[in-house]
């Protein structure tokens, strides 16, 4: 949908911004701060926690991901990124990295996606 596309396109603009734990933008981000920021710019509030974001979204199997969906890692989730298509996400991975493209298979504990409605 248009809103999901807006969330995905807004996150492109944050590439290169540094990872900072607790960062919620616009100049630095942690993983859930980035996804909350992107969806906030699309008009939908998400909490600043991967676990809470998973609770606030509808589960989507990896095979059905669409740009703008969230991808979660671990149980309970310790990481979240925003899916942009073709097996890729934009995320803020950890200290020492910047907001960047990564494969959704970067970490071995991918648990599924979440769709914001």
PDB file of N, CA and C in Angstrom, residues 74-110:
ATOM      1  N   UNK A  74      15.188 -13.157  16.697  1.00  0.00           N
ATOM      2  CA  UNK A  74      15.221 -13.645  18.065  1.00  0.00           C
ATOM      3  C   UNK A  74      13.843 -13.739  18.685  1.00  0.00           C
ATOM      4  N   UNK A  75      13.786 -14.479  19.791  1.00  0.00           N
ATOM      5  CA  UNK A  75      12.534 -14.641  20.521  1.00  0.00           C
ATOM      6  C   UNK A  75      12.833 -14.607  22.013  1.00  0.00           C
ATOM      7  N   UNK A  76      12.532 -13.513  22.683  1.00  0.00           N
ATOM      8  CA  UNK A  76      11.892 -12.298  22.170  1.00  0.00           C
ATOM      9  C   UNK A  76      12.846 -11.546  21.232  1.00  0.00           C
ATOM     10  N   UNK A  77      12.280 -10.698  20.381  1.00  0.00           N
ATOM     11  CA  UNK A  77      13.105 -10.012  19.383  1.00  0.00           C
ATOM     12  C   UNK A  77      14.171  -9.118  20.007  1.00  0.00           C
ATOM     13  N   UNK A  78      15.376  -9.217  19.454  1.00  0.00           N
ATOM     14  CA  UNK A  78      16.474  -8.351  19.859  1.00  0.00           C
ATOM     15  C   UNK A  78      16.876  -7.403  18.740  1.00  0.00           C
ATOM     16  N   UNK A  79      16.306  -7.609  17.543  1.00  0.00           N
ATOM     17  CA  UNK A  79      16.648  -6.758  16.395  1.00  0.00           C
ATOM     18  C   UNK A  79      15.446  -6.676  15.469  1.00  0.00           C
ATOM     19  N   UNK A  80      15.327  -5.527  14.781  1.00  0.00           N
ATOM     20  CA  UNK A  80      14.272  -5.309  13.804  1.00  0.00           C
ATOM     21  C   UNK A  80      14.831  -4.441  12.679  1.00  0.00           C
ATOM     22  N   UNK A  81      14.382  -4.726  11.472  1.00  0.00           N
ATOM     23  CA  UNK A  81      14.729  -3.917  10.304  1.00  0.00           C
ATOM     24  C   UNK A  81      13.474  -3.671   9.490  1.00  0.00           C
ATOM     25  N   UNK A  82      13.581  -2.843   8.470  1.00  0.00           N
ATOM     26  CA  UNK A  82      12.430  -2.580   7.602  1.00  0.00           C
ATOM     27  C   UNK A  82      12.733  -3.158   6.221  1.00  0.00           C
ATOM     28  N   UNK A  83      11.848  -4.034   5.778  1.00  0.00           N
ATOM     29  CA  UNK A  83      12.034  -4.744   4.520  1.00  0.00           C
ATOM     30  C   UNK A  83      11.866  -3.783   3.353  1.00  0.00           C
ATOM     31  N   UNK A  84      12.784  -3.874   2.364  1.00  0.00           N
ATOM     32  CA  UNK A  84      12.702  -2.999   1.193  1.00  0.00           C
ATOM     33  C   UNK A  84      12.580  -3.781  -0.118  1.00  0.00           C
ATOM     34  N   UNK A  85      12.540  -5.105  -0.035  1.00  0.00           N
ATOM     35  CA  UNK A  85      12.362  -5.935  -1.229  1.00  0.00           C
ATOM     36  C   UNK A  85      13.606  -6.742  -1.560  1.00  0.00           C
ATOM     37  N   UNK A  86      13.418  -7.772  -2.358  1.00  0.00           N
ATOM     38  CA  UNK A  86      14.510  -8.611  -2.855  1.00  0.00           C
ATOM     39  C   UNK A  86      15.416  -9.162  -1.756  1.00  0.00           C
ATOM     40  N   UNK A  87      14.820  -9.561  -0.630  1.00  0.00           N
ATOM     41  CA  UNK A  87      15.592 -10.141   0.454  1.00  0.00           C
ATOM     42  C   UNK A  87      16.460  -9.145   1.203  1.00  0.00           C
ATOM     43  N   UNK A  88      16.192  -7.852   1.026  1.00  0.00           N
ATOM     44  CA  UNK A  88      16.993  -6.804   1.643  1.00  0.00           C
ATOM     45  C   UNK A  88      16.170  -5.993   2.638  1.00  0.00           C
ATOM     46  N   UNK A  89      16.865  -5.463   3.626  1.00  0.00           N
ATOM     47  CA  UNK A  89      16.256  -4.555   4.586  1.00  0.00           C
ATOM     48  C   UNK A  89      17.198  -3.375   4.774  1.00  0.00           C
ATOM     49  N   UNK A  90      16.675  -2.332   5.374  1.00  0.00           N
ATOM     50  CA  UNK A  90      17.515  -1.250   5.878  1.00  0.00           C
ATOM     51  C   UNK A  90      17.388  -1.323   7.383  1.00  0.00           C
ATOM     52  N   UNK A  91      18.536  -1.286   8.039  1.00  0.00           N
ATOM     53  CA  UNK A  91      18.526  -1.427   9.496  1.00  0.00           C
ATOM     54  C   UNK A  91      19.691  -0.675  10.118  1.00  0.00           C
ATOM     55  N   UNK A  92      19.617  -0.563  11.415  1.00  0.00           N
ATOM     56  CA  UNK A  92      20.707  -0.042  12.241  1.00  0.00           C
ATOM     57  C   UNK A  92      21.137  -1.222  13.101  1.00  0.00           C
ATOM     58  N   UNK A  93      22.209  -1.870  12.728  1.00  0.00           N
ATOM     59  CA  UNK A  93      22.548  -3.185  13.285  1.00  0.00           C
ATOM     60  C   UNK A  93      23.124  -3.138  14.693  1.00  0.00           C
ATOM     61  N   UNK A  94      24.199  -2.393  14.909  1.00  0.00           N
ATOM     62  CA  UNK A  94      24.829  -2.340  16.228  1.00  0.00           C
ATOM     63  C   UNK A  94      25.852  -1.215  16.257  1.00  0.00           C
ATOM     64  N   UNK A  95      26.404  -0.956  17.426  1.00  0.00           N
ATOM     65  CA  UNK A  95      27.423   0.090  17.573  1.00  0.00           C
ATOM     66  C   UNK A  95      28.539  -0.116  16.564  1.00  0.00           C
ATOM     67  N   UNK A  96      29.012   0.980  16.007  1.00  0.00           N
ATOM     68  CA  UNK A  96      30.090   0.910  15.026  1.00  0.00           C
ATOM     69  C   UNK A  96      29.607   0.791  13.597  1.00  0.00           C
ATOM     70  N   UNK A  97      28.299   0.691  13.408  1.00  0.00           N
ATOM     71  CA  UNK A  97      27.746   0.626  12.059  1.00  0.00           C
ATOM     72  C   UNK A  97      26.858   1.843  11.813  1.00  0.00           C
ATOM     73  N   UNK A  98      26.467   1.996  10.565  1.00  0.00           N
ATOM     74  CA  UNK A  98      25.538   3.042  10.175  1.00  0.00           C
ATOM     75  C   UNK A  98      24.261   2.410   9.662  1.00  0.00           C
ATOM     76  N   UNK A  99      23.230   3.201   9.504  1.00  0.00           N
ATOM     77  CA  UNK A  99      22.006   2.731   8.860  1.00  0.00           C
ATOM     78  C   UNK A  99      22.397   2.333   7.444  1.00  0.00           C
ATOM     79  N   UNK A 100      22.057   1.093   7.066  1.00  0.00           N
ATOM     80  CA  UNK A 100      22.500   0.563   5.773  1.00  0.00           C
ATOM     81  C   UNK A 100      21.610  -0.571   5.304  1.00  0.00           C
ATOM     82  N   UNK A 101      21.816  -0.956   4.045  1.00  0.00           N
ATOM     83  CA  UNK A 101      21.183  -2.148   3.500  1.00  0.00           C
ATOM     84  C   UNK A 101      21.874  -3.369   4.077  1.00  0.00           C
ATOM     85  N   UNK A 102      21.088  -4.383   4.406  1.00  0.00           N
ATOM     86  CA  UNK A 102      21.607  -5.677   4.808  1.00  0.00           C
ATOM     87  C   UNK A 102      20.666  -6.748   4.265  1.00  0.00           C
ATOM     88  N   UNK A 103      21.185  -7.938   4.095  1.00  0.00           N
ATOM     89  CA  UNK A 103      20.344  -9.083   3.769  1.00  0.00           C
ATOM     90  C   UNK A 103      19.472  -9.397   4.982  1.00  0.00           C
ATOM     91  N   UNK A 104      18.244  -9.798   4.745  1.00  0.00           N
ATOM     92  CA  UNK A 104      17.403 -10.205   5.874  1.00  0.00           C
ATOM     93  C   UNK A 104      17.935 -11.489   6.507  1.00  0.00           C
ATOM     94  N   UNK A 105      18.837 -12.167   5.822  1.00  0.00           N
ATOM     95  CA  UNK A 105      19.418 -13.405   6.347  1.00  0.00           C
ATOM     96  C   UNK A 105      20.763 -13.154   7.032  1.00  0.00           C
ATOM     97  N   UNK A 106      21.086 -11.903   7.305  1.00  0.00           N
ATOM     98  CA  UNK A 106      22.350 -11.521   7.927  1.00  0.00           C
ATOM     99  C   UNK A 106      22.571 -12.241   9.248  1.00  0.00           C
ATOM    100  N   UNK A 107      21.534 -12.329  10.050  1.00  0.00           N
ATOM    101  CA  UNK A 107      21.623 -13.018  11.336  1.00  0.00           C
ATOM    102  C   UNK A 107      20.867 -14.343  11.230  1.00  0.00           C
ATOM    103  N   UNK A 108      21.306 -15.332  11.960  1.00  0.00           N
ATOM    104  CA  UNK A 108      20.731 -16.663  11.845  1.00  0.00           C
ATOM    105  C   UNK A 108      19.420 -16.868  12.570  1.00  0.00           C
ATOM    106  N   UNK A 109      18.922 -15.854  13.267  1.00  0.00           N
ATOM    107  CA  UNK A 109      17.709 -16.058  14.065  1.00  0.00           C
ATOM    108  C   UNK A 109      16.514 -15.241  13.569  1.00  0.00           C
ATOM    109  N   UNK A 110      16.390 -15.104  12.243  1.00  0.00           N
ATOM    110  CA  UNK A 110      15.227 -14.445  11.633  1.00  0.00           C
ATOM    111  C   UNK A 110      13.980 -15.234  11.985  1.00  0.00           C
TER     112      UNK A 110
END
